[in-house]
PDB file of C-alpha atoms and ligand atoms in Angstrom:
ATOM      1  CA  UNK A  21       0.000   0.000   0.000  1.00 98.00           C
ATOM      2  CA  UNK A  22       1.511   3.229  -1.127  1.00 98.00           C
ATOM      3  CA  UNK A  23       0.131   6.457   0.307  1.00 98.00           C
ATOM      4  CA  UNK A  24       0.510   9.711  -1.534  1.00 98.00           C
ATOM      5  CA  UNK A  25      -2.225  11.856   0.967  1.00 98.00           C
ATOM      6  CA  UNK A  26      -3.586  11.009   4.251  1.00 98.00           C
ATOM      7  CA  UNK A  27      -5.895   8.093   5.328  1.00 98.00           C
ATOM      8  CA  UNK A  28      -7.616   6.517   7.991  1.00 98.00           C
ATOM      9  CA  UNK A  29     -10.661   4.031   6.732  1.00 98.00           C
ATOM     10  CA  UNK A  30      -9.109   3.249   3.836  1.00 98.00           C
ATOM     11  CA  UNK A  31      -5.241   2.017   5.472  1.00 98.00           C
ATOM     12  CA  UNK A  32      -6.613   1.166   8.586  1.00 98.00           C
ATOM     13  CA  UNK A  33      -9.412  -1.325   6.968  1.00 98.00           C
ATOM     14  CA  UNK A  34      -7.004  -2.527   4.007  1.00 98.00           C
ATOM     15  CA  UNK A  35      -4.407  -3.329   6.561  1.00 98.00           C
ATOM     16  CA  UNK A  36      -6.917  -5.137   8.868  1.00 98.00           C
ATOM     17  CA  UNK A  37      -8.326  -7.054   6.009  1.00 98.00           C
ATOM     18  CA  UNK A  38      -5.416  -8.039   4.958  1.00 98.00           C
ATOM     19  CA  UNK A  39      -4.312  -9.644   8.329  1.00 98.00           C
ATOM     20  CA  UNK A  40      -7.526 -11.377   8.745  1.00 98.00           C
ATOM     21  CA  UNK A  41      -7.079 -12.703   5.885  1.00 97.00           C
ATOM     22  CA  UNK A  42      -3.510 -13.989   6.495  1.00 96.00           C
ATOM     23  CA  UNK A  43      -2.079 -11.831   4.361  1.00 96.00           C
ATOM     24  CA  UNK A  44       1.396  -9.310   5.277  1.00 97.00           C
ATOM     25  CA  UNK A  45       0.053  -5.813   4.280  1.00 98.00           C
ATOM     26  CA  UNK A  46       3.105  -3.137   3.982  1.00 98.00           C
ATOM     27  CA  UNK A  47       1.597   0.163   4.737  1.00 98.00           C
ATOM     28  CA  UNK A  48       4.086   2.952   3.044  1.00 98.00           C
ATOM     29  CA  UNK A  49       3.830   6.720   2.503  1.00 98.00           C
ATOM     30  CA  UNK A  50       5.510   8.122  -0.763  1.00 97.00           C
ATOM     31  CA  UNK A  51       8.506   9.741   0.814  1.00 96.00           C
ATOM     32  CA  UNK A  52       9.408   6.540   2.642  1.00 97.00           C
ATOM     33  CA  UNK A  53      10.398   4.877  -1.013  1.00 98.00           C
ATOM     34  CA  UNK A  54      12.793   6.270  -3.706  1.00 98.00           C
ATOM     35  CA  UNK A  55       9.248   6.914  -5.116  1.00 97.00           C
ATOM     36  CA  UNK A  56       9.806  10.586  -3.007  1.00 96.00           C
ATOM     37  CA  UNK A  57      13.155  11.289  -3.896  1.00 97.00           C
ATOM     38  CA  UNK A  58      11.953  11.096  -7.856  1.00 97.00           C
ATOM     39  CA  UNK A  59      12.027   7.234  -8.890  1.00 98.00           C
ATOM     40  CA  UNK A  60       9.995   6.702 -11.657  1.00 98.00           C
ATOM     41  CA  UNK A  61       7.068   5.130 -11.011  1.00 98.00           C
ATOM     42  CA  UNK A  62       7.560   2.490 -13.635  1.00 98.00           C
ATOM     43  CA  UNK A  63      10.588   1.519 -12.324  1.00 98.00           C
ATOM     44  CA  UNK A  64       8.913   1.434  -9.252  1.00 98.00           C
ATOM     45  CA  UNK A  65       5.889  -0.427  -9.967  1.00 98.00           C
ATOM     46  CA  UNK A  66       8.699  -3.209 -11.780  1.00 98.00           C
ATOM     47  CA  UNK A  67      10.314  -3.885  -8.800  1.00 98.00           C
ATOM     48  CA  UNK A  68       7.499  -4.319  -5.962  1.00 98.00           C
ATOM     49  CA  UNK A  69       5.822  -7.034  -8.215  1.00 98.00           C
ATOM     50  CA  UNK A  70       8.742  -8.639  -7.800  1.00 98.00           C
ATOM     51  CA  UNK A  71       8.000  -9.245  -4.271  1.00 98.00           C
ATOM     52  CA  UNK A  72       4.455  -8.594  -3.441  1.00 98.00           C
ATOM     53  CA  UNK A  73       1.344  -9.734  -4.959  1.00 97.00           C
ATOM     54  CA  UNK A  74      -0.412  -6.985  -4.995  1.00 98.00           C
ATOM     55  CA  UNK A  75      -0.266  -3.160  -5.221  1.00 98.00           C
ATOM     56  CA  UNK A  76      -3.010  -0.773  -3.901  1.00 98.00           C
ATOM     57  CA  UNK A  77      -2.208   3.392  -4.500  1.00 98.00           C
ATOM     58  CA  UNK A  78      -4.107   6.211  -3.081  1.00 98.00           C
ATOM     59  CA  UNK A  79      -2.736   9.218  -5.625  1.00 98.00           C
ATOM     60  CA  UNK A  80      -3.150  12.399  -6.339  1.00 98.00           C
ATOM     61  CA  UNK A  81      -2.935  11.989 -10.223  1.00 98.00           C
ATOM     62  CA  UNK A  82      -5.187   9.344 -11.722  1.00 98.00           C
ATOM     63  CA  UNK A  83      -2.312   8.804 -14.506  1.00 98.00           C
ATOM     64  CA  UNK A  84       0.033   7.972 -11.619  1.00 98.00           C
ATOM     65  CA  UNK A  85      -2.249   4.734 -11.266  1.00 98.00           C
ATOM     66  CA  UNK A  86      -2.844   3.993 -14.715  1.00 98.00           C
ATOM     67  CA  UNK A  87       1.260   4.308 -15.294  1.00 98.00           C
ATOM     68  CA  UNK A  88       1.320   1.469 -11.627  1.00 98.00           C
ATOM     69  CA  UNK A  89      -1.301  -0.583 -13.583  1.00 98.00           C
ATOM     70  CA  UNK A  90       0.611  -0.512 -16.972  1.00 98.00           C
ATOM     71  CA  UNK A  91       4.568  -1.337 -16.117  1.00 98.00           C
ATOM     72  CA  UNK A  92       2.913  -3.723 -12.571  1.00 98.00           C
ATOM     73  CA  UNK A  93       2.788  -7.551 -13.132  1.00 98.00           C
ATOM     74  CA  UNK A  94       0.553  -7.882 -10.065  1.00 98.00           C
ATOM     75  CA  UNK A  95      -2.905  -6.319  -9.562  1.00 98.00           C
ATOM     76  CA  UNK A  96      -3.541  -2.596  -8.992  1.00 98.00           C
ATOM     77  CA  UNK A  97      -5.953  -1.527  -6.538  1.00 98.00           C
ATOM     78  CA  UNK A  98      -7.062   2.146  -6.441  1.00 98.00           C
ATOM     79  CA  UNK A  99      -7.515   3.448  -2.768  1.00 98.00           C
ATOM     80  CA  UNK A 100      -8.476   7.085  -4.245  1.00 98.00           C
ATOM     81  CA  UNK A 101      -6.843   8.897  -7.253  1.00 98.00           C
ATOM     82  CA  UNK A 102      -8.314  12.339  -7.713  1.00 98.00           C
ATOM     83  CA  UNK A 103     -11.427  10.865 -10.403  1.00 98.00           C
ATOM     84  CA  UNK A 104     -12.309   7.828  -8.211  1.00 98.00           C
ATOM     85  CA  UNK A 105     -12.954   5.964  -5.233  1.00 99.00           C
ATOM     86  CA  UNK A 106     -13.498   2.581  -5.971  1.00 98.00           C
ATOM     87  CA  UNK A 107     -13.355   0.741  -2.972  1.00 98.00           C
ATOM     88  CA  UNK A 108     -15.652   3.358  -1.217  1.00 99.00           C
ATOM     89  CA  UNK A 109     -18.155   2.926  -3.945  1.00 99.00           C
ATOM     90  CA  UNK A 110     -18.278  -0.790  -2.979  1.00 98.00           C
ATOM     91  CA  UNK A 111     -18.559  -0.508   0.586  1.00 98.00           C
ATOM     92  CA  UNK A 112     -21.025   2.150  -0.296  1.00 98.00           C
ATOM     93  CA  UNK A 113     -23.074   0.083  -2.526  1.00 98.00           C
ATOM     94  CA  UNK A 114     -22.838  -2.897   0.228  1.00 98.00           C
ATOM     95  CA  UNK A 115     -24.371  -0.846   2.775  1.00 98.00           C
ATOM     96  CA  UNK A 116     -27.359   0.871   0.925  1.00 98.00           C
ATOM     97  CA  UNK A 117     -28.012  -2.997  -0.310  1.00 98.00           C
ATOM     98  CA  UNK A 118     -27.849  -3.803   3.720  1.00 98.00           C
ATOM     99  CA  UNK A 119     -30.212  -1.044   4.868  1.00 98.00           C
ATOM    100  CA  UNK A 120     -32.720  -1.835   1.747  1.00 98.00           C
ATOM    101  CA  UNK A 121     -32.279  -5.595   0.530  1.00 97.00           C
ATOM    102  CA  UNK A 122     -31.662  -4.651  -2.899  1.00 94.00           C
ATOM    103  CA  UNK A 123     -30.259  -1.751  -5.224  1.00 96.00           C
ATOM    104  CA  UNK A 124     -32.680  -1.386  -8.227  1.00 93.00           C
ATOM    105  CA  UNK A 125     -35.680   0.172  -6.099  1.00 93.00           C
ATOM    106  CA  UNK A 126     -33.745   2.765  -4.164  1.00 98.00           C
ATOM    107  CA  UNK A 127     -33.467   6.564  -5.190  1.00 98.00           C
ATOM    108  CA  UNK A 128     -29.572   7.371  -4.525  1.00 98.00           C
ATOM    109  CA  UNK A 129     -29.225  11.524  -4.516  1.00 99.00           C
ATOM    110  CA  UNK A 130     -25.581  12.579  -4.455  1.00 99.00           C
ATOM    111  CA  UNK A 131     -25.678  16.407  -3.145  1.00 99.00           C
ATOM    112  CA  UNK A 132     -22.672  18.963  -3.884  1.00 98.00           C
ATOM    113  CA  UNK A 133     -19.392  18.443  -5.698  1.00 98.00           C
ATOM    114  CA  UNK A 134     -20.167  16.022  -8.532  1.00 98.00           C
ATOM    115  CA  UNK A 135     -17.089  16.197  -9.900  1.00 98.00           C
ATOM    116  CA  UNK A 136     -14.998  14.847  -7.383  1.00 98.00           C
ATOM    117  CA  UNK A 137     -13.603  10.846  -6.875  1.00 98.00           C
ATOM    118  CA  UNK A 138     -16.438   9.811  -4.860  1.00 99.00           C
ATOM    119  CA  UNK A 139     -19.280  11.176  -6.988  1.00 99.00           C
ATOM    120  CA  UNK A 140     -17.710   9.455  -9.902  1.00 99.00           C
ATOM    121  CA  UNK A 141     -17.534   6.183  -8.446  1.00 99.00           C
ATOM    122  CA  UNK A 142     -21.135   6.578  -6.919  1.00 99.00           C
ATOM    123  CA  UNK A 143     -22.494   6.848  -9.987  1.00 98.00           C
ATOM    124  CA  UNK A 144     -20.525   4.201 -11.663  1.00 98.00           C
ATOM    125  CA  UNK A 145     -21.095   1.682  -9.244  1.00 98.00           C
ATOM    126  CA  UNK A 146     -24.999   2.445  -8.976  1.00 98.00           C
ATOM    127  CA  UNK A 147     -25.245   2.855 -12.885  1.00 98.00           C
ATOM    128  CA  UNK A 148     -23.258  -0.768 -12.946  1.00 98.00           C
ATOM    129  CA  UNK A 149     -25.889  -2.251 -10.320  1.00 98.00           C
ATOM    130  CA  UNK A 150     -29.305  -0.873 -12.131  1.00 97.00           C
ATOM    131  CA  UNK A 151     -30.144   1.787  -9.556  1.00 98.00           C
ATOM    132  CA  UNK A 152     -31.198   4.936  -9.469  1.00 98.00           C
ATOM    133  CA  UNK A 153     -28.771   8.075  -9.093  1.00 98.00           C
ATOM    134  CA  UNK A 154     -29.629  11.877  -9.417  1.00 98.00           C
ATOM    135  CA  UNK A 155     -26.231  14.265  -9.009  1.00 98.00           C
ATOM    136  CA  UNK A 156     -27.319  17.880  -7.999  1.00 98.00           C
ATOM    137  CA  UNK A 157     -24.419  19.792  -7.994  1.00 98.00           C
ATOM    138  CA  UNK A 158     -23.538  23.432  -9.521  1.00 98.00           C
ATOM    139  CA  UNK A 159     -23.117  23.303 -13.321  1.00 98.00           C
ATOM    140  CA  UNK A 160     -19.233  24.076 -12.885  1.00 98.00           C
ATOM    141  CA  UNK A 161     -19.016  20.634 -10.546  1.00 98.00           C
ATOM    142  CA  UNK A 162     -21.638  18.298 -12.443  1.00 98.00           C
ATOM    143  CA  UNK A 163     -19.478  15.024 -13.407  1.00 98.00           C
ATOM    144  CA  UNK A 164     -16.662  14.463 -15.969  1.00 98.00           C
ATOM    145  CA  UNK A 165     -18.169  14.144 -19.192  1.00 98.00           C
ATOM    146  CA  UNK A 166     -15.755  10.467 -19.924  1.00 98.00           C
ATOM    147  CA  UNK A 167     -16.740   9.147 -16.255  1.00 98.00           C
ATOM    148  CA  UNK A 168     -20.538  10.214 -17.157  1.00 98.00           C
ATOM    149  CA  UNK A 169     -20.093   8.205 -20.645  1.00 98.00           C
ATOM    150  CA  UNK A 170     -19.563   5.472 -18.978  1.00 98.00           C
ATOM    151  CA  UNK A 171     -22.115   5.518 -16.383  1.00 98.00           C
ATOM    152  CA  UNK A 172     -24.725   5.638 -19.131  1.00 98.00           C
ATOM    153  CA  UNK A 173     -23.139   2.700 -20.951  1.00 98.00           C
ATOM    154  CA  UNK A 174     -23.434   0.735 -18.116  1.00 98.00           C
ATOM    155  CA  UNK A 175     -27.046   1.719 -17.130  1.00 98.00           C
ATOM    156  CA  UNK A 176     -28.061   1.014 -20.761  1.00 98.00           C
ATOM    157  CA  UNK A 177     -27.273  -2.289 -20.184  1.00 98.00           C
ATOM    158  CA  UNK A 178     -28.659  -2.675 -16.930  1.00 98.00           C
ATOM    159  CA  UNK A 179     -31.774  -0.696 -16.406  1.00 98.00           C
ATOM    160  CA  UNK A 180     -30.333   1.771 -14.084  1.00 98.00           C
ATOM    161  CA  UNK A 181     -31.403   5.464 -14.333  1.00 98.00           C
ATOM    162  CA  UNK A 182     -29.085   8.926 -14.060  1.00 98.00           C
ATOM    163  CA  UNK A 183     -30.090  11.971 -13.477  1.00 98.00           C
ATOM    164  CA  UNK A 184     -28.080  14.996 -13.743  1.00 98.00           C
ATOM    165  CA  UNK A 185     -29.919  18.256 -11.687  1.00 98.00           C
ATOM    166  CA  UNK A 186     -28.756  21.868  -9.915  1.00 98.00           C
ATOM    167  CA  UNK A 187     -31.317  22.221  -7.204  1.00 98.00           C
ATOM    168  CA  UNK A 188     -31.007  20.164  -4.375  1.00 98.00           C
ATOM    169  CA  UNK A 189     -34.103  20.380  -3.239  1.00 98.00           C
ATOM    170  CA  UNK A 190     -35.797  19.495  -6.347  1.00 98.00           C
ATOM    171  CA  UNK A 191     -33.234  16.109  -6.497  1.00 98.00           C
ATOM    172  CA  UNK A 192     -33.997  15.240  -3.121  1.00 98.00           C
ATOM    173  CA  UNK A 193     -37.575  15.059  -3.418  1.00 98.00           C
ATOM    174  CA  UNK A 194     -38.184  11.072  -2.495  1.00 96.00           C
ATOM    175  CA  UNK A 195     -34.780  10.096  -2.061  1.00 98.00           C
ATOM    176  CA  UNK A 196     -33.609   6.854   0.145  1.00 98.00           C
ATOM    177  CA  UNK A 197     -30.194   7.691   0.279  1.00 99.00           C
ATOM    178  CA  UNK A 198     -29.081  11.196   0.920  1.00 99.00           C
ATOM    179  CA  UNK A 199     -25.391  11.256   0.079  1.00 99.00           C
ATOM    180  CA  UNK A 200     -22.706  13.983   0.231  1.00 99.00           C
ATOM    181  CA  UNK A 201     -18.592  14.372   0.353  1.00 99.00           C
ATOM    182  CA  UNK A 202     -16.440  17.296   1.076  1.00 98.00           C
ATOM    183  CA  UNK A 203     -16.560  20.517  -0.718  1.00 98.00           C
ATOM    184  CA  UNK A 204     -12.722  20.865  -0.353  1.00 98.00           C
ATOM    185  CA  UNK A 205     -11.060  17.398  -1.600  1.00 98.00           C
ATOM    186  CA  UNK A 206      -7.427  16.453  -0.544  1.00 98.00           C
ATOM    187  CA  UNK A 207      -5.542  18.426  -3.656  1.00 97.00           C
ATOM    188  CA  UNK A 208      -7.939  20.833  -4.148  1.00 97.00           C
ATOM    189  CA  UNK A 209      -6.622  23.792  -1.031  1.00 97.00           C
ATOM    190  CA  UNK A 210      -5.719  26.109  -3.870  1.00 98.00           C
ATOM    191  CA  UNK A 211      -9.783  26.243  -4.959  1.00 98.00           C
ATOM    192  CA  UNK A 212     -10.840  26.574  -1.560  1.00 98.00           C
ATOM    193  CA  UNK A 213     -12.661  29.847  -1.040  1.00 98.00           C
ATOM    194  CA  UNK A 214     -14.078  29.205  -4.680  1.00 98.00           C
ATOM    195  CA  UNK A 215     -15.623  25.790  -4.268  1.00 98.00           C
ATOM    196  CA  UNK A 216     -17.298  26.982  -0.539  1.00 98.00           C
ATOM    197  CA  UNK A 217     -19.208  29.983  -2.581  1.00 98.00           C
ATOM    198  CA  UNK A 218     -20.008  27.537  -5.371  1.00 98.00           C
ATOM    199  CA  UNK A 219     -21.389  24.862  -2.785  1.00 98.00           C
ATOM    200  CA  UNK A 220     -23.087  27.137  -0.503  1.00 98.00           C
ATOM    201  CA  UNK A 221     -26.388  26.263  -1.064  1.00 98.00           C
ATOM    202  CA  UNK A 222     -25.917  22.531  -1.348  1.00 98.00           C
ATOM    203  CA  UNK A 223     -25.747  21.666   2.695  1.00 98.00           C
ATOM    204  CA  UNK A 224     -27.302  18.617   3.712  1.00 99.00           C
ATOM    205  CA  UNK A 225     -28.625  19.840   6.608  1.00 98.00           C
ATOM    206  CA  UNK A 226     -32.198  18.713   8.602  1.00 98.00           C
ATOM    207  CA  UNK A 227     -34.566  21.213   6.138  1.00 98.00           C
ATOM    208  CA  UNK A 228     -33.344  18.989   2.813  1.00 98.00           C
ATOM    209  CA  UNK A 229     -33.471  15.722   5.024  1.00 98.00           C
ATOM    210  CA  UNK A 230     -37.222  16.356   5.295  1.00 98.00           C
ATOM    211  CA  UNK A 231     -37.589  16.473   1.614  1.00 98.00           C
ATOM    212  CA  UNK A 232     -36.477  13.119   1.066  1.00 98.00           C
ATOM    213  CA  UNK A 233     -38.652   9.934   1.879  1.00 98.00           C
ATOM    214  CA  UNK A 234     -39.772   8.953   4.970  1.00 97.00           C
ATOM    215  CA  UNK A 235     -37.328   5.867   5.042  1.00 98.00           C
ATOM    216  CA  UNK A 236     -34.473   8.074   4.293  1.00 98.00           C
ATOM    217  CA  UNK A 237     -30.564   7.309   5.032  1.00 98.00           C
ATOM    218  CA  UNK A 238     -27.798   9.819   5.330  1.00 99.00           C
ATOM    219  CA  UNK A 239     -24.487   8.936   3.981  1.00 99.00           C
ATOM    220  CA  UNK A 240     -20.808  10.378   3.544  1.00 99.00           C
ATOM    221  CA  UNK A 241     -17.660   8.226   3.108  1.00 98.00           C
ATOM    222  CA  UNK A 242     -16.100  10.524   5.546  1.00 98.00           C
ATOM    223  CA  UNK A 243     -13.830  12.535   7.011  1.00 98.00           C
ATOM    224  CA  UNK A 244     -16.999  15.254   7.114  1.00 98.00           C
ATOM    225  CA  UNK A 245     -16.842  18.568   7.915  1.00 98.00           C
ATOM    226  CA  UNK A 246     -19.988  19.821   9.722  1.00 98.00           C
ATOM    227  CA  UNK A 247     -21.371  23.101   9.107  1.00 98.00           C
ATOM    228  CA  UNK A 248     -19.590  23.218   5.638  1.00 98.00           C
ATOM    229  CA  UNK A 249     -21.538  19.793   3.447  1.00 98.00           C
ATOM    230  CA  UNK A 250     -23.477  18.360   6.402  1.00 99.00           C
ATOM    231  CA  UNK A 251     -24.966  19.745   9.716  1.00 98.00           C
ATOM    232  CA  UNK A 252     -24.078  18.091  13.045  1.00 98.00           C
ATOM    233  CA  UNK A 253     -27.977  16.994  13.478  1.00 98.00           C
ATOM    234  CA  UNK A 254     -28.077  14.934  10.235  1.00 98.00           C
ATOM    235  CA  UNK A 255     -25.028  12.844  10.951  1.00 98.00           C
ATOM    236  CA  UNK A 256     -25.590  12.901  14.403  1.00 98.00           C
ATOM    237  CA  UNK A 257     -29.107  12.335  13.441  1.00 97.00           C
ATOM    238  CA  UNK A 258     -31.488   9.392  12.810  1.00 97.00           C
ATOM    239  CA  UNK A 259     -30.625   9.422   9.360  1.00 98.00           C
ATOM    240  CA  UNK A 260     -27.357   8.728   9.542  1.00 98.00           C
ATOM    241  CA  UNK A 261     -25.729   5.348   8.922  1.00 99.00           C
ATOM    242  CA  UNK A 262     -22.112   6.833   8.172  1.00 99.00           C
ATOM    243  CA  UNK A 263     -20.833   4.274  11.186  1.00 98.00           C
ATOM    244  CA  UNK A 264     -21.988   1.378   9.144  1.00 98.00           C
ATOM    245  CA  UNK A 265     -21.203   2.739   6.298  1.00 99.00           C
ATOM    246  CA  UNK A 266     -17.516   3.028   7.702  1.00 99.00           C
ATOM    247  CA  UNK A 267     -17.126  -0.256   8.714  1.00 99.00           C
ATOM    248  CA  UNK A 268     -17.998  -1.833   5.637  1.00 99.00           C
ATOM    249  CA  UNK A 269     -15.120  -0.946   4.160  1.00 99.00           C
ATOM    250  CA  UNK A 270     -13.655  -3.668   6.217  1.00 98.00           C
ATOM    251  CA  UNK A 271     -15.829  -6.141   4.970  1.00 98.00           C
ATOM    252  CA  UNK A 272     -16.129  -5.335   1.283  1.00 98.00           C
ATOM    253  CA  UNK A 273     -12.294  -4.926   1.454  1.00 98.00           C
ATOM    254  CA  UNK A 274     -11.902  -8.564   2.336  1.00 98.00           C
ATOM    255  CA  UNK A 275     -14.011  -9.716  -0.386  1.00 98.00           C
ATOM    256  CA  UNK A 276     -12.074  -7.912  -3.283  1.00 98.00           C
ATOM    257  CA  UNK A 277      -8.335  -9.036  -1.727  1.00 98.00           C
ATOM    258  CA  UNK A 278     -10.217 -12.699  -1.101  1.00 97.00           C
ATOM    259  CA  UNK A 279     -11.171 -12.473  -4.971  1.00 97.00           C
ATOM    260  CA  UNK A 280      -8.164 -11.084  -6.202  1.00 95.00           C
ATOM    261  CA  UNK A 281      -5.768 -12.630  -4.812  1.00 93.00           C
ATOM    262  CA  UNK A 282      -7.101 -16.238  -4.479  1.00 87.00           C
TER     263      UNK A 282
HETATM  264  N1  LIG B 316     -13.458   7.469   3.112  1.00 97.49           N
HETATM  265  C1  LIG B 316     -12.109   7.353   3.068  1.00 97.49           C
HETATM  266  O1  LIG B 316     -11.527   6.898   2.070  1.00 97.49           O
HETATM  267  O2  LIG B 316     -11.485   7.778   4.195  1.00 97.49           O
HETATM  268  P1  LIG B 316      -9.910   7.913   4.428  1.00 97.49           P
HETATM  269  O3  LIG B 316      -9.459   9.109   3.617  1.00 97.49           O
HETATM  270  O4  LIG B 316      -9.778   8.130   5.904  1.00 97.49           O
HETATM  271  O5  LIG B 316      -9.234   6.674   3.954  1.00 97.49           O
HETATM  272  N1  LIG B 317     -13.349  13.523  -1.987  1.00 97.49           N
HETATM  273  C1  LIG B 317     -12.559  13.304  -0.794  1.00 97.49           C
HETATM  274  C2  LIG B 317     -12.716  11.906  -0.317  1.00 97.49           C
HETATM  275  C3  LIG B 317     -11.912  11.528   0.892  1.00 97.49           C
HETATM  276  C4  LIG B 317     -12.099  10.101   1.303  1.00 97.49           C
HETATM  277  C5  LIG B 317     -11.109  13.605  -1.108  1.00 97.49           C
HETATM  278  O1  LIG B 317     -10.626  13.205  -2.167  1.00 97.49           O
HETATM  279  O2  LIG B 317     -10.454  14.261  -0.302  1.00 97.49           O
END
C-alpha cells in the first residue's frame, strides 16, 4: 500500500483485512520509497511485483495509477486517485443494499461536488448495479463528461437510471439515500474559497433531510466537515448510517483481496 495523501478508513481497513485474511500488508507513505526522492514510477511499480502480490495506491494523479497498472505484473488496486474511489463505492453500494435488501428500487441523490472521486464512483457503481442516481451539484461541478459516458453505458445495459440536476431540493424530493462528500477534496486547497461559494447552497442539513422519503438514510464516506456539506444533526441524526457505512469498508475490502488474490 503506497500512500501519496492522508488516510484513515481506507489504510486502517485494508491493513486489517489483509491480516484477517492472512495476508502481510506493507503500509508505506511516498517519501518513505525512492518513489519521493523522484524514482519513476515504472521503475517502481517493476520492482514491488517482484515481491508482493499486490499493489493498492491512493494518488493524487489518476495517470500515476494507470502508469502502476501498466509497467505492474501484479494487480492494482485504487484506494483514491483524484477521479475515483473505488473501494468506497463498494462498501457504499454494500451498505445501501444492507439497509434496503436490494439496489434497483432505491433513489440514490448525491448532493454537492459532482465532480470529485467519490461522486464518480457513486455513480458508476450504482449505474453498474441498475439503480437509481440523481447528481445535484452546480453546473461548474456536475461530473466528468468520460466518467458520465460510462455511467450511461453501463445503465443502458442494466436498467439503471441517471439523473443529472442543480437544485437540491428538487433532487432530493423522495430520495432513500441522501449522500454527500467534502466541498474541499485532498488536492484541491488552492480552490478553496471558490468551491465553498459555489457549494453554498448545497448543505445537507435537517430542512433537505425532510424532503427526502420517509425511510431516508444519510451517507458520507467521511472525514466530514460539519457546518460546511453536512450539519451536526443529520449525521448525528437518525438518518445517519455513516458508522456502518464506515465499517464496511472492512468487509467489502476482504471480499475484493479474497477475490483477487485467491
Ligand atoms: N473514506 C475514506 O476513504 O477515508 P480515508 O481518507 O480516511 O481513507
Ligand atoms: N473527496 C474526498 C474523499 C476523501 C475520502 C477527497 O478526495 O479528499
Amino acid at each position: 500500500m503506497i500512500f501519496e495523501k492522508p488516510s484513515t478508513r481506507t489504510r486502517v481497513s485494508m491493513e486489517v483485512a489483509a491480516v484477517q485474511l492472512g495476508a502481510y500488508p506493507l503500509a508505506l507513505r511516498r517519501e518513505e520509497l525512492q518513489l519521493g526522492r523522484g524514482e519513476p514510477i515504472k521503475d517502481t511499480a517493476r520492482v514491488l511485483s517482484r515481491y508482493v502480490d499486490a499493489i493498492a495506491a491512493r494518488v493524487y494523479s489518476h495517470e500515476s495509477l494507470e502508469e502502476m497498472a501498466a509497467y505492474a505484473t501484479v494487480p492494482v488496486i485504487n484506494m483514491l486517485s483524484d477521479v475515483e474511489h473505488p473501494l468506497q463505492a463498494l462498501a457504499d453500494a454494500f451498505t445501501i443494499k444492507e439497509k434496503f435488501g436490494a439496489i434497483d428500487r432505491v433513489k440514490v441523490v448525491y448532493v454537492g461536488d459532482g465532480r470529485n472521486n467519490v461522486a464518480h464512483s457513486l455513480l458508476l457503481v450504482i449505474a453498474k448495479l441498475g439503480g437509481h442516481i440523481a447528481v445535484a451539484s452546480p453546473p461548474a461541478l456536475q461530473p466528468r463528461r468520460d466518467v458520465l459516458e460510462a455511467a450511461r453505458a453501463a445503465a443502458s445495459e442494466t436498467g439503471a437510471t441517471i439523473e443529472l440536476l442543480e437544485d437540491p431540493k428538487e433532487a432530493v424530493r423522495g430520495a432513500d439515500v441522501v449522500y454527500t462528500d467534502v466541498w474541499v477534496s485532498m488536492g484541491e486547497e488552492a480552490e478553496a474559497e471558490e468551491r465553498r461559494k459555489l457549494l453554498q447552497d448545497y448543505q445537507v442539513n435537517a430542512e433537505l433531510m425532510s424532503l427526502a422519503s420517509n425511510r431516508a438514510v444519510f451517507m458520507h464516506c467521511l472525514p466530514a466537515h460539519r457546518g460546511e456539506e453536512v450539519t451536526d444533526d443529520v449525521i448525528e441524526g437518525p438518518w445517519s448510517v455513516v458508522w456502518d457505512q464506515a465499517e464496511n469498508r472492512l468487509h467489502v475490502q476482504k471480499a475484493v483481496l479474497a477475490l483477487i488474490l485467491s
